[in-house]
Coordinates of C-alpha atoms in Angstrom, one line a residue:
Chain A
X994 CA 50.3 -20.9 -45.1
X995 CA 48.8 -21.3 -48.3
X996 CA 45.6 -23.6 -47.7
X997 CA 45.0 -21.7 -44.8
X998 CA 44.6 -18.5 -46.2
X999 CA 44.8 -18.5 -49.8
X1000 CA 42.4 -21.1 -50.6
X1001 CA 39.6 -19.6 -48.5
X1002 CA 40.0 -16.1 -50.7
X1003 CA 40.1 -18.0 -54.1
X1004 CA 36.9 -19.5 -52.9
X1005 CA 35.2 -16.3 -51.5
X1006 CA 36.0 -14.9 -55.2
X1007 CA 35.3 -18.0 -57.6
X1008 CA 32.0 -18.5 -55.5
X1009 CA 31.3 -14.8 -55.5
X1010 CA 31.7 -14.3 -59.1
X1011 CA 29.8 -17.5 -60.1
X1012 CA 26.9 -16.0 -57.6
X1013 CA 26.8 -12.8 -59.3
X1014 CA 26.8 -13.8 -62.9
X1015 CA 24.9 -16.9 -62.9
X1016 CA 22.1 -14.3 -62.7
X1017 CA 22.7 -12.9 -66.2
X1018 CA 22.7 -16.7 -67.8
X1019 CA 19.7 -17.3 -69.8
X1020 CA 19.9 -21.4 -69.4
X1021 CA 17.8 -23.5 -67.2
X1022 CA 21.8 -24.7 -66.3
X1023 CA 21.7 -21.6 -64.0
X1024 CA 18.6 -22.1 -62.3
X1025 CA 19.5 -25.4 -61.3
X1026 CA 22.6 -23.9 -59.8
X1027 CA 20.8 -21.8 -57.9
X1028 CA 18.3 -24.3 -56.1
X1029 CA 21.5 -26.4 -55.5
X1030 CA 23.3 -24.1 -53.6
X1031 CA 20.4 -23.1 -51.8
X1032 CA 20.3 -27.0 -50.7
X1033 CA 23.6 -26.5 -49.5
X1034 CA 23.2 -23.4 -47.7
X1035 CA 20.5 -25.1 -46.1
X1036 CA 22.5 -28.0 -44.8
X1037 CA 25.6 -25.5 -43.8
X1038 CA 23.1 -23.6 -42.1
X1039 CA 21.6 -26.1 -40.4
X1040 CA 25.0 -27.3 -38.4
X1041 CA 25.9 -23.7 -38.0
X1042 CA 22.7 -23.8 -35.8
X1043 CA 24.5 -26.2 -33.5
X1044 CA 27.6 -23.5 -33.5
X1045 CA 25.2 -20.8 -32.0
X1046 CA 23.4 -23.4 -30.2
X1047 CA 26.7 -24.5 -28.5
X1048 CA 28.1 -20.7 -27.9
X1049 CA 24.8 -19.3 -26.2
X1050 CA 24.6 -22.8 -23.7
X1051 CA 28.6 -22.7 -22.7
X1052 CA 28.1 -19.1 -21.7
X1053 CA 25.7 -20.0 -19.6
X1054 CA 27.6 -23.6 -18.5
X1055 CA 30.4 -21.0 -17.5
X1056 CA 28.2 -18.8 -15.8
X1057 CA 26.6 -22.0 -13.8
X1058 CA 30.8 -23.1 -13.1
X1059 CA 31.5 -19.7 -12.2
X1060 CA 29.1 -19.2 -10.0
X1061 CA 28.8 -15.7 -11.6
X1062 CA 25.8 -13.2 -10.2
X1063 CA 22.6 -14.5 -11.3
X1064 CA 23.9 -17.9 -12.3
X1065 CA 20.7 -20.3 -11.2
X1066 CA 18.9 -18.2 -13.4
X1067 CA 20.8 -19.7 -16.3
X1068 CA 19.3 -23.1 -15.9
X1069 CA 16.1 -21.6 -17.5
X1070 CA 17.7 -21.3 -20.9
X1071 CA 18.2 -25.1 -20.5
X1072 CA 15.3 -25.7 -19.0
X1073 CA 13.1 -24.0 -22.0
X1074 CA 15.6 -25.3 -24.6
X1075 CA 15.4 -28.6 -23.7
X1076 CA 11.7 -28.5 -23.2
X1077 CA 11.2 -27.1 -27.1
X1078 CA 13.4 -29.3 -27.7
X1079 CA 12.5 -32.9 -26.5
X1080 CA 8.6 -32.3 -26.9
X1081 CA 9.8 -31.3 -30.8
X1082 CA 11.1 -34.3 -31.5
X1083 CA 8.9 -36.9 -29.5
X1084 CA 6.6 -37.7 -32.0
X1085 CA 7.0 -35.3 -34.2
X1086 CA 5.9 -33.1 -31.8
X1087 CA 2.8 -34.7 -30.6
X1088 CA 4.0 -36.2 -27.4
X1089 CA 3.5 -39.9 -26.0
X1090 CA -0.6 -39.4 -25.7
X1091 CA -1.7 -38.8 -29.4
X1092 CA -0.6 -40.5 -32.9
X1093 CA 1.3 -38.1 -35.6
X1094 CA 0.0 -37.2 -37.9
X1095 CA -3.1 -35.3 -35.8
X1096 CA -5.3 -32.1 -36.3
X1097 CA -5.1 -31.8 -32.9
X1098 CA -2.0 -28.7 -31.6
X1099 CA 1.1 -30.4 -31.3
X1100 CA 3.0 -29.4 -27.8
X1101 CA 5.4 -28.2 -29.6
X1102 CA 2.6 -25.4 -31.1
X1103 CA 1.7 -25.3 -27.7
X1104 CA 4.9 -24.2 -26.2
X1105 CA 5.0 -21.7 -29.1
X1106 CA 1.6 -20.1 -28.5
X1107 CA 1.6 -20.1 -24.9
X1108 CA 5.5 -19.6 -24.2
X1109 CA 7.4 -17.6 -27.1
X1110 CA 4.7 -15.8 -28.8
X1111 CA 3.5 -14.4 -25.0
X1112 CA 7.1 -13.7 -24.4
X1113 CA 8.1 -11.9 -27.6
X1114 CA 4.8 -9.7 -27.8
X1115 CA 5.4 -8.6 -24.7
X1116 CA 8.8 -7.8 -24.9
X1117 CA 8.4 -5.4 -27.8
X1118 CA 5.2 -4.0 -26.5
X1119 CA 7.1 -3.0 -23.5
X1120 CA 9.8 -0.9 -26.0
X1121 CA 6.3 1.6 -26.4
X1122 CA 6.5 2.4 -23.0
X1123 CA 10.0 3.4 -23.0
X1124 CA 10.1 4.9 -26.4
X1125 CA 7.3 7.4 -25.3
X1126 CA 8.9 7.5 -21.9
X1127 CA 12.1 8.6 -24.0
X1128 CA 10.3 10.9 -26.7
X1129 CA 8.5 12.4 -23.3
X1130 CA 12.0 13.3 -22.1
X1131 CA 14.0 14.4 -25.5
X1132 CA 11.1 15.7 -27.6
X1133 CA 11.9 20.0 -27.7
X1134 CA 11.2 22.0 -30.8
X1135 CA 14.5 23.8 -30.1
X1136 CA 15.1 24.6 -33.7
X1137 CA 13.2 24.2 -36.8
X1138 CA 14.3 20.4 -37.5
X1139 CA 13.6 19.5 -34.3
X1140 CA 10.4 20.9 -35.2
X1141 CA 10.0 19.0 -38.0
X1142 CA 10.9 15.2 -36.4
X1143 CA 8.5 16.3 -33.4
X1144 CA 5.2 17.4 -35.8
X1145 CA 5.9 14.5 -38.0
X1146 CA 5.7 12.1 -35.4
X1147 CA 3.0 14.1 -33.8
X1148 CA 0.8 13.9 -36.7
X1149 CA 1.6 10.1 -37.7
X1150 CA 0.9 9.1 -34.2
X1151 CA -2.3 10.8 -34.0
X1152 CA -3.5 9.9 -37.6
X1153 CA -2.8 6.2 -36.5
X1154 CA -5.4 6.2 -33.8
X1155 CA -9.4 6.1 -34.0
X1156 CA -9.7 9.6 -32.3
X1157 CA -8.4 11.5 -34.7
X1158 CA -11.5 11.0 -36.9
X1159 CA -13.3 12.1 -34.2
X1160 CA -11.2 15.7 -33.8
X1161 CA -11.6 15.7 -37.6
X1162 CA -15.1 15.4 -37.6
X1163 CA -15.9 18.4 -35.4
X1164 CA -13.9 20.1 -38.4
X1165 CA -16.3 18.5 -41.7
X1166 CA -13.1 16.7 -42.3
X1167 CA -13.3 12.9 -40.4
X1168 CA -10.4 11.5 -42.6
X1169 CA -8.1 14.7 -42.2
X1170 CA -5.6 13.6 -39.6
X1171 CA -5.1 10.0 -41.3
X1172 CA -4.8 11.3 -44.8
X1173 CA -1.7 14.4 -43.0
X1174 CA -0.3 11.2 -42.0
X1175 CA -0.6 8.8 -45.2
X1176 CA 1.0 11.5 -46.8
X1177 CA 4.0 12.2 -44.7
X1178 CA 4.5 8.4 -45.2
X1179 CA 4.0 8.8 -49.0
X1180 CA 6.2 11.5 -50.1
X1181 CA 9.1 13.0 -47.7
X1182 CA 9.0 9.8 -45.8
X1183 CA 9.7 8.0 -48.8
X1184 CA 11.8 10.5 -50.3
X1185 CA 14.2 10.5 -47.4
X1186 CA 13.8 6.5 -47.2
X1187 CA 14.8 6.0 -50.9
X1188 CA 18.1 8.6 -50.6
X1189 CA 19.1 6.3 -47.6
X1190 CA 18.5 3.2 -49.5
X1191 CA 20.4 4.1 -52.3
X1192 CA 23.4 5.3 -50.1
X1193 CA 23.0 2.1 -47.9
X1194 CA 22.9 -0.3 -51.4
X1195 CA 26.1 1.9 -52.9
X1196 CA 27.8 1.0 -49.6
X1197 CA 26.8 -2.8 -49.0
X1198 CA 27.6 -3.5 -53.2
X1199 CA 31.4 -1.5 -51.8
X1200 CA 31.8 -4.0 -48.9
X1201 CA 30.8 -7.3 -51.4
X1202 CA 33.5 -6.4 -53.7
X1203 CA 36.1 -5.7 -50.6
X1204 CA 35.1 -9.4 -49.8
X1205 CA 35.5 -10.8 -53.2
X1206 CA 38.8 -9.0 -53.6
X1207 CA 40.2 -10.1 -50.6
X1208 CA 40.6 -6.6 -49.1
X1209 CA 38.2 -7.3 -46.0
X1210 CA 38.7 -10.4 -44.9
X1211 CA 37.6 -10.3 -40.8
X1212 CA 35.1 -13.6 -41.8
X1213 CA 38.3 -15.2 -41.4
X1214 CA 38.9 -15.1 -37.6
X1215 CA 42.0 -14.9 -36.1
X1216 CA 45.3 -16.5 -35.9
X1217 CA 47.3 -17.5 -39.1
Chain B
X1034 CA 23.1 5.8 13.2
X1035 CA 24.9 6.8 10.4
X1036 CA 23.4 8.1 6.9
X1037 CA 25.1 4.6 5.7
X1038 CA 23.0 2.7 8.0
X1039 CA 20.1 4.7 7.4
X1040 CA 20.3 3.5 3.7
X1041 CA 20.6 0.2 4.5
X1042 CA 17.6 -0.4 6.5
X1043 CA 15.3 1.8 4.1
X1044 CA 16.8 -0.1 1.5
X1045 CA 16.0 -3.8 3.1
X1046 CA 12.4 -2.6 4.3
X1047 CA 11.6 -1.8 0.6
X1048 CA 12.7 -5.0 -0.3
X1049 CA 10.7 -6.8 2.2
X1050 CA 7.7 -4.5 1.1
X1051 CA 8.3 -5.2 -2.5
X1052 CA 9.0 -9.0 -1.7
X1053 CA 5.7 -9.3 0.3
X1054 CA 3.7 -7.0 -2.9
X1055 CA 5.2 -9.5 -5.0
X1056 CA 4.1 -12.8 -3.0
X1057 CA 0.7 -11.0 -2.8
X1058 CA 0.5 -10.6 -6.5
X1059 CA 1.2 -13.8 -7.4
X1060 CA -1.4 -15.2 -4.9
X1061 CA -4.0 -13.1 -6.6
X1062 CA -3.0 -14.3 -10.1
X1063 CA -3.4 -17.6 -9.4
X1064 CA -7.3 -16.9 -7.5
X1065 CA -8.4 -14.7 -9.8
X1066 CA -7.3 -18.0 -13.0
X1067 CA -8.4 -20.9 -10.8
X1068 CA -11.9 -18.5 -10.5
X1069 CA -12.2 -17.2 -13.9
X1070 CA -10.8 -20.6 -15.9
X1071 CA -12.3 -23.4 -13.4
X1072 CA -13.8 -25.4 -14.1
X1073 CA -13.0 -25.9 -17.9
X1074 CA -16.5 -25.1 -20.1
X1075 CA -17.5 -27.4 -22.8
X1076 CA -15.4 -27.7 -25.4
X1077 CA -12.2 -26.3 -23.7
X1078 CA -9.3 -28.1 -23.1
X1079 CA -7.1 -28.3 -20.3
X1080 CA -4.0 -28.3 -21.6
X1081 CA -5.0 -24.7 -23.6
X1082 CA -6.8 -23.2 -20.6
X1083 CA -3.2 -24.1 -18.6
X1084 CA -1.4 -22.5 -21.5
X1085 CA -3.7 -19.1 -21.9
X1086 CA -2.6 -19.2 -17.8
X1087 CA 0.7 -19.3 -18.5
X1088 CA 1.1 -17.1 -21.1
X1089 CA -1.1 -14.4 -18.6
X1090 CA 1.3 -15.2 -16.0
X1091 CA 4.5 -14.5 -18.6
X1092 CA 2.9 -11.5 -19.7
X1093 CA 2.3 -9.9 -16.2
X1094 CA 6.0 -11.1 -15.4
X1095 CA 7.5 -8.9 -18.4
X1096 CA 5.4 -5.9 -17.8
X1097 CA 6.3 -5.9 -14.0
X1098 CA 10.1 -4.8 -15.6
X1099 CA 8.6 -1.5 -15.9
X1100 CA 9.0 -1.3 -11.9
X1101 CA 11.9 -2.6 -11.9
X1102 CA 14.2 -5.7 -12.7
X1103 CA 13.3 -8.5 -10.2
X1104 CA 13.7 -12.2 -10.1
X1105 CA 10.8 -13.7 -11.4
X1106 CA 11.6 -11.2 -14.9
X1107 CA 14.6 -12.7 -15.2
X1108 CA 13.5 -16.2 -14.7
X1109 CA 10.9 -15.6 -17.7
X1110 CA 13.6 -13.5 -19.5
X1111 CA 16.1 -16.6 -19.7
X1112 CA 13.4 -19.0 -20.2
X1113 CA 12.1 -17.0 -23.1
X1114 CA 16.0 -17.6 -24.1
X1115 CA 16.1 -21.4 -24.3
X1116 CA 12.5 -21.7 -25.8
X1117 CA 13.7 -19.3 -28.6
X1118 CA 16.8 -21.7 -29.2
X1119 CA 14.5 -24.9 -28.5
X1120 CA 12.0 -23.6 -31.4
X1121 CA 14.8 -22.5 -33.7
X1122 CA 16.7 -25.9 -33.9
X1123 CA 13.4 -27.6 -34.2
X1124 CA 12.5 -25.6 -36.7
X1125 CA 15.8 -26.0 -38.4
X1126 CA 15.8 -29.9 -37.9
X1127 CA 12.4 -30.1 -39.7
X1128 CA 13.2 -27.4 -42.3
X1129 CA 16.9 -28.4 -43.3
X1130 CA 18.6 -31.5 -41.7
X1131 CA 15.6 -33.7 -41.8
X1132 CA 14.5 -33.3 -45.4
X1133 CA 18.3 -32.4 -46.5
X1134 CA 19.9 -34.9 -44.9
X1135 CA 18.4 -37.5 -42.7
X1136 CA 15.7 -38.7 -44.7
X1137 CA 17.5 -39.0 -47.8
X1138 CA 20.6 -40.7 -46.0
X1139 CA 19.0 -42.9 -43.0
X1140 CA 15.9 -43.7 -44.8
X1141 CA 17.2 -44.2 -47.9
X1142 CA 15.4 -48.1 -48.9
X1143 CA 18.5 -49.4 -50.8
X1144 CA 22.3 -48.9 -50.9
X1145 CA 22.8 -47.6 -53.8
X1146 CA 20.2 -44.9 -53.1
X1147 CA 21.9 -44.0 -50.3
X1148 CA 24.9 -43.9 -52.0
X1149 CA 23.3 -41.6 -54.7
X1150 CA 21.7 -39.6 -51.9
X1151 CA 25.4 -39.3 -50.1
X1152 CA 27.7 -38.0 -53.7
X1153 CA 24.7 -35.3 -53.8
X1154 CA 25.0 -34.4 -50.3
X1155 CA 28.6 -34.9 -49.4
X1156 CA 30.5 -31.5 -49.9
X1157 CA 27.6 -29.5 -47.4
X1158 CA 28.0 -32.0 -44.9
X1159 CA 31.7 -32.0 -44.9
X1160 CA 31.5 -28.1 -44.8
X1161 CA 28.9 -27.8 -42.2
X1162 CA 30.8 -30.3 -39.8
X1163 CA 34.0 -28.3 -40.7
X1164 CA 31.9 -25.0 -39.3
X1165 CA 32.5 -27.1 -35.8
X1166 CA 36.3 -26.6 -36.1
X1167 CA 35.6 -22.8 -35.6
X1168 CA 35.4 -24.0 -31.5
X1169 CA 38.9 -25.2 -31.9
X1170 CA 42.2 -22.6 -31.6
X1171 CA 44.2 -25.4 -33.5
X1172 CA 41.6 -26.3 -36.1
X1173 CA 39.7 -22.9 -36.5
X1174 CA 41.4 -22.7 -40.3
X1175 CA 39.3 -25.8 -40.9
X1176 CA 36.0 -23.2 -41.0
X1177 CA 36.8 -20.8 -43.4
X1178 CA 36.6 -23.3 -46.0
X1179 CA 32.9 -23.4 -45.1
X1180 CA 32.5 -19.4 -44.4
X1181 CA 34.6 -18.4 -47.1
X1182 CA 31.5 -20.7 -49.4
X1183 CA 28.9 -19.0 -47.9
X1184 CA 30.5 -15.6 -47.6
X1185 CA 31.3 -15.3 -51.0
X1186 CA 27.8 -16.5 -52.1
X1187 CA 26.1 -13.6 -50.0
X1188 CA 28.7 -10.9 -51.1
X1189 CA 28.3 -12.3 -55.4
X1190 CA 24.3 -12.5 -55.0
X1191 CA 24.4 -9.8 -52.8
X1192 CA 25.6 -7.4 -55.0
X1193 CA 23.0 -8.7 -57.6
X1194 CA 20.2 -8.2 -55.5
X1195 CA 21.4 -4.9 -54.1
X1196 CA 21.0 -4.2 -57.5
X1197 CA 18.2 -4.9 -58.9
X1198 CA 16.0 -4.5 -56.2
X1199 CA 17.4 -1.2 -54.5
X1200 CA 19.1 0.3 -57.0
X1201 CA 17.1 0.3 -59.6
X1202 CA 13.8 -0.5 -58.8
X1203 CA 14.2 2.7 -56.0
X1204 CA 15.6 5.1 -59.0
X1205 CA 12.3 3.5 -61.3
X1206 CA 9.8 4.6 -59.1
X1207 CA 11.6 7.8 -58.6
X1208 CA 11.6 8.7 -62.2
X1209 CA 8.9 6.9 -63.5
X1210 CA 5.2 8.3 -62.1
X1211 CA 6.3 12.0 -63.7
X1212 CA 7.2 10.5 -66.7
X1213 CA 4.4 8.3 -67.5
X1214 CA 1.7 11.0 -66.3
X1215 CA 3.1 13.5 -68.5
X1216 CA 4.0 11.9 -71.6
X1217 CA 1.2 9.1 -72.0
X1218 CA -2.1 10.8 -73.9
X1219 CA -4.4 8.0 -73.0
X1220 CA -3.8 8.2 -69.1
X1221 CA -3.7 12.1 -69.7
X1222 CA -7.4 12.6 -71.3
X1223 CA -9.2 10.5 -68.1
X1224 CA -7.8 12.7 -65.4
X1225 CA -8.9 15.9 -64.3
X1226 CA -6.1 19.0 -63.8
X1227 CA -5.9 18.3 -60.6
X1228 CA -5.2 14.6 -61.0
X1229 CA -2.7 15.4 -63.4
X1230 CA -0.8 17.5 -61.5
X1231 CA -1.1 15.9 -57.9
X1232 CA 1.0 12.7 -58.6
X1233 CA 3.9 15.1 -61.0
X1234 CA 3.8 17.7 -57.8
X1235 CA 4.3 14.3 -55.8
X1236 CA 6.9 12.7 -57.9
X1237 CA 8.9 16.3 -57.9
X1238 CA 8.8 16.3 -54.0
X1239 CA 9.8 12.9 -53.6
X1240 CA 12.5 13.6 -56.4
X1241 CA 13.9 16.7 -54.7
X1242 CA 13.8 14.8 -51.4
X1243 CA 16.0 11.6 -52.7
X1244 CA 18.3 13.9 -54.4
X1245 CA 18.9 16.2 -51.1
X1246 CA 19.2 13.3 -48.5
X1247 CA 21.6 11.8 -51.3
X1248 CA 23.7 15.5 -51.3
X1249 CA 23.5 15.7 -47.6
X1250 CA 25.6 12.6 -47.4
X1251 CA 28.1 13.0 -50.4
X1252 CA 30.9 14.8 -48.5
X1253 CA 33.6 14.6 -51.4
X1254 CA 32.5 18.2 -52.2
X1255 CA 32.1 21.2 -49.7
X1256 CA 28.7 22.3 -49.0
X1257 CA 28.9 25.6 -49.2
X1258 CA 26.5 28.3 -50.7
X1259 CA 24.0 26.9 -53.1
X1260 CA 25.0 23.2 -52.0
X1261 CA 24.1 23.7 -48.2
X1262 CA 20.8 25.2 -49.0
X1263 CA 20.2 21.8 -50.9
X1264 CA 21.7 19.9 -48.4
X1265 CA 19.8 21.8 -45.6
X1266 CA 16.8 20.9 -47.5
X1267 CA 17.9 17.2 -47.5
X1268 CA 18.3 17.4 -43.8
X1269 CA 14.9 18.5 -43.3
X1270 CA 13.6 15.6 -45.3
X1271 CA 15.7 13.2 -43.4
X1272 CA 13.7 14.6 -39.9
X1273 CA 10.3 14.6 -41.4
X1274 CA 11.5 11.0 -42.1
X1275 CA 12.7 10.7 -38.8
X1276 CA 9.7 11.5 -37.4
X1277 CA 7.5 9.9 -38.5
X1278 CA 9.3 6.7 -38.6
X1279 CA 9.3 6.9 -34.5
X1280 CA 5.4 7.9 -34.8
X1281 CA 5.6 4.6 -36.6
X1282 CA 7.0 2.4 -35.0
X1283 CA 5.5 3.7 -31.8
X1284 CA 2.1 2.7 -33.0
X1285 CA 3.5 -0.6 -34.3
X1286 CA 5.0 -1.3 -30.9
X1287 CA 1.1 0.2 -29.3
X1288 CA -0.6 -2.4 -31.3
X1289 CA 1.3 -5.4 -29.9
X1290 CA 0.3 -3.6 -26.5
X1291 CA -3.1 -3.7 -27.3
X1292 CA -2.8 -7.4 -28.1
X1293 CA -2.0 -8.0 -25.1
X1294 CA -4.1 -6.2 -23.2
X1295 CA -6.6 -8.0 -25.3
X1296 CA -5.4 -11.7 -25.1
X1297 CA -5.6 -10.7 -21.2
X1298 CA -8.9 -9.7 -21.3
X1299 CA -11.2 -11.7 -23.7
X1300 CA -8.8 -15.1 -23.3
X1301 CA -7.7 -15.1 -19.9
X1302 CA -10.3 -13.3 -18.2
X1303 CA -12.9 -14.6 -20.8
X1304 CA -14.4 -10.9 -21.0
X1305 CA -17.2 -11.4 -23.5
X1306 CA -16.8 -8.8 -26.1

């Protein structure tokens, strides 16, 4: 039907269109546009924050129902959500003992500092473990580009870390190491960086104008 | 006993070591905090000192995945879960709804303000409560009103932005370094040989290397003779790159370890530096 599916593409491209060339208008009319829809985006985004909200709990609600392997451990996504949650809003953030506005750390900072930060350092620390674990395992100079990836990482590991001064100085040359790996970064690095940029930005400019034509149109969900 | 058996019983013993290594653990945790932390020094506050705890505690919890997966990981993994979604709606309520929307429409001092606050406001709120209908089979339709919005907006600015700041910005550094070195007099007379021809040597290889990786991916014409020595040399670019990306982002991932291993030392254990 019509308004289900036509009126959703005339907006992607009228929208779409009025996105891309407000940029080339020259009036303080277009800047005003801009800010405005940002102000929308912010509200849309802010209830789409509910929809994500809602999908992560009910997979765990199910898991809970189902009783599936590992269900109690589900309750701890509640139990930190709803602990962010109601000591972000009591008081602004401050809690029942101290009056908002306060120098003092809110607990909401406080579950921040103490719970997230802890949790997401940690995590991603952890990937250098397995990464060198991995490298340890998958690393051979079979052939000459294998080679290559192996002596560039090498040499951008080692020119990252306060001993390889050290090795340099027994040479007369304490910044060698860093400056092999400053200029790995520098030029083939950002040679082979820039060629997948360009490649990446021909492609994603391709799938905006398959949106805006109406040629991809899987934002739309199923059904009719 | 069969092999069967046999497997089972090692298998439960190691558990009940692992179990009773794991009780033990924990028991020294919390001695060695209550030792080191108590009682609070000047200045210190309990609710912090509890918190640097805590966050110790988390932190020994995640790095005990590197045995192996065991309960108390998984009870910080789907804690770490709901405190990310906690924060982020927080964040969003104070960023977004609050100033966007509550303030101006529940706090509004008259009616007609909120009135003039609503005709502003009216066609977002509409299109983010119609996002809900994407939780509904029958009503689903109802939400692509509100994607197709923001959908097109990303795709229209995005190709704008892809633009200008890939596009062309990436092919203006490319070019431009050579061209200004060479061509401008002034910049020319206050450099030595050297440092005229070190950033044009540098431009070239960069230039060589943008041009390769880009003819190691353009497969509408065989690469055959002259084309797959350039595209070999493109590949060999794109595993320097490689490379040293990994090196990269193994010393970016090394220095978060070594926060860590730092906030455990000189905050938890109070190690004086």
């Amino acid at each position: 039907m019509w308004y289900k599916r036509t009126i959703p593409l005339v907006i992607v491209f009228v929208i779409g269109v009025l996105a891309f060339a407000h940029n080339y208008v020259p009036y303080p009319e277009a800047d005003d546009f801009r800010e405005h829809m940002t102000k929308w985006f912010m509200i849309i985004g802010g209830f789409g924050l509910f929809l994500g909200a809602y999908s992560l709990l009910h997979m765990h609600v199910s898991r809970i129902r189902r009783m599936q392997p590992g269900w109690a451990y589900s309750a701890f996504v509640f139990i930190g959500a709803a602990g962010m949650i109601i000591v972000g809003l009591w008081n602004d953030g401050y809690g029942p003992l101290e009056s908002a506005p306060s120098t003092a750390k809110t607990w909401f900072d406080w579950g921040f500092d103490y719970v997230q930060i802890p949790c997401s350092a940690t995590i991603f620390s952890i990937l250098a473990f397995f990464m060198a674990s991995a490298a340890f395992r998958t690393f051979r100079a079979r052939n000459v580009n294998a080679a290559l990836l192996l002596v560039a990482a090498l040499l951008v590991m080692f020119g990252r870390v306060p001993a390889s001064e050290s090795v340099g100085a027994w040479f007369g040359q304490q910044g060698f190491f860093p400056k092999i790996a400053d200029l790995i970064m520098e030029f083939p690095n950002l040679a082979a960086t820039r060629g997948i940029l360009l490649g990446m930005s021909l492609g994603a400019i391709s799938q905006s104008l398959r949106i805006l034509f109406g040629i991809e149109r899987s934002y739309m969900g199923v059904g009719d | 006993m069969t092999a069967v058996d046999n497997t089972q019983t090692s298998s439960s013993s190691r558990r009940t070591i692992e179990l009773v290594v794991l009780v033990g653990l924990v028991t020294a945790f919390g001695i060695i905090s209550a030792l080191v932390r108590f009682p609070l020094e000047e200045g210190e506050k309990l609710r912090d000192v509890i918190g640097i705890i805590i966050g110790a505690g988390l932190t020994f919890i995640f790095y005990s995945f590197l045995y192996r997966d065991n309960p108390l990981f998984k009870i910080a993994e789907n804690l770490y879960v709901g405190v990310a979604l906690g924060y982020g709606a927080i964040i969003t309520w104070r960023q977004s709804l609050r100033p966007e929307v509550y303030d101006p429409l529940f706090r509004a001092v008259t009616s007609e303000a909120f009135w003039h606050e609503l005709s502003y406001r009216v066609v977002p709120i509409v299109l983010g409560i119609l996002l809900m209908t994407r939780l509904s089979k029958k009503h689903s339709w109802l939400s692509r009103y509100s994607y197709g919005l923001m959908v097109g907006w990303g795709a229209g600015m995005g190709i704008f932005v892809v633009t200008d700041s890939y596009i062309l910005k990436q092919l203006e550094g490319a070019i431009r370094p050579l061209q200004k070195i060479v061509t401008d007099p002034d910049v020319a007379a206050n450099l030595s040989f050297f440092d005229q021809a070190w950033p044009v040597v540098g431009s070239l290889v960069i230039l060589i290397g943008t041009v390769s990786v880009l003819f190691y991916f353009f497969f509408s014409v065989p690469h055959k003779r002259l084309g797959s020595g350039f595209s070999r040399v493109g590949i060999s670019y794109l595993m320097i790159a490689f490379g040293a990306s990994f090196g990269y982002t193994v010393m970016g991932r090394m220095s978060l370890l070594i926060g860590r291993v730092q906030f455990l030392m000189f905050e938890w254990l109070k190690i004086k530096q």
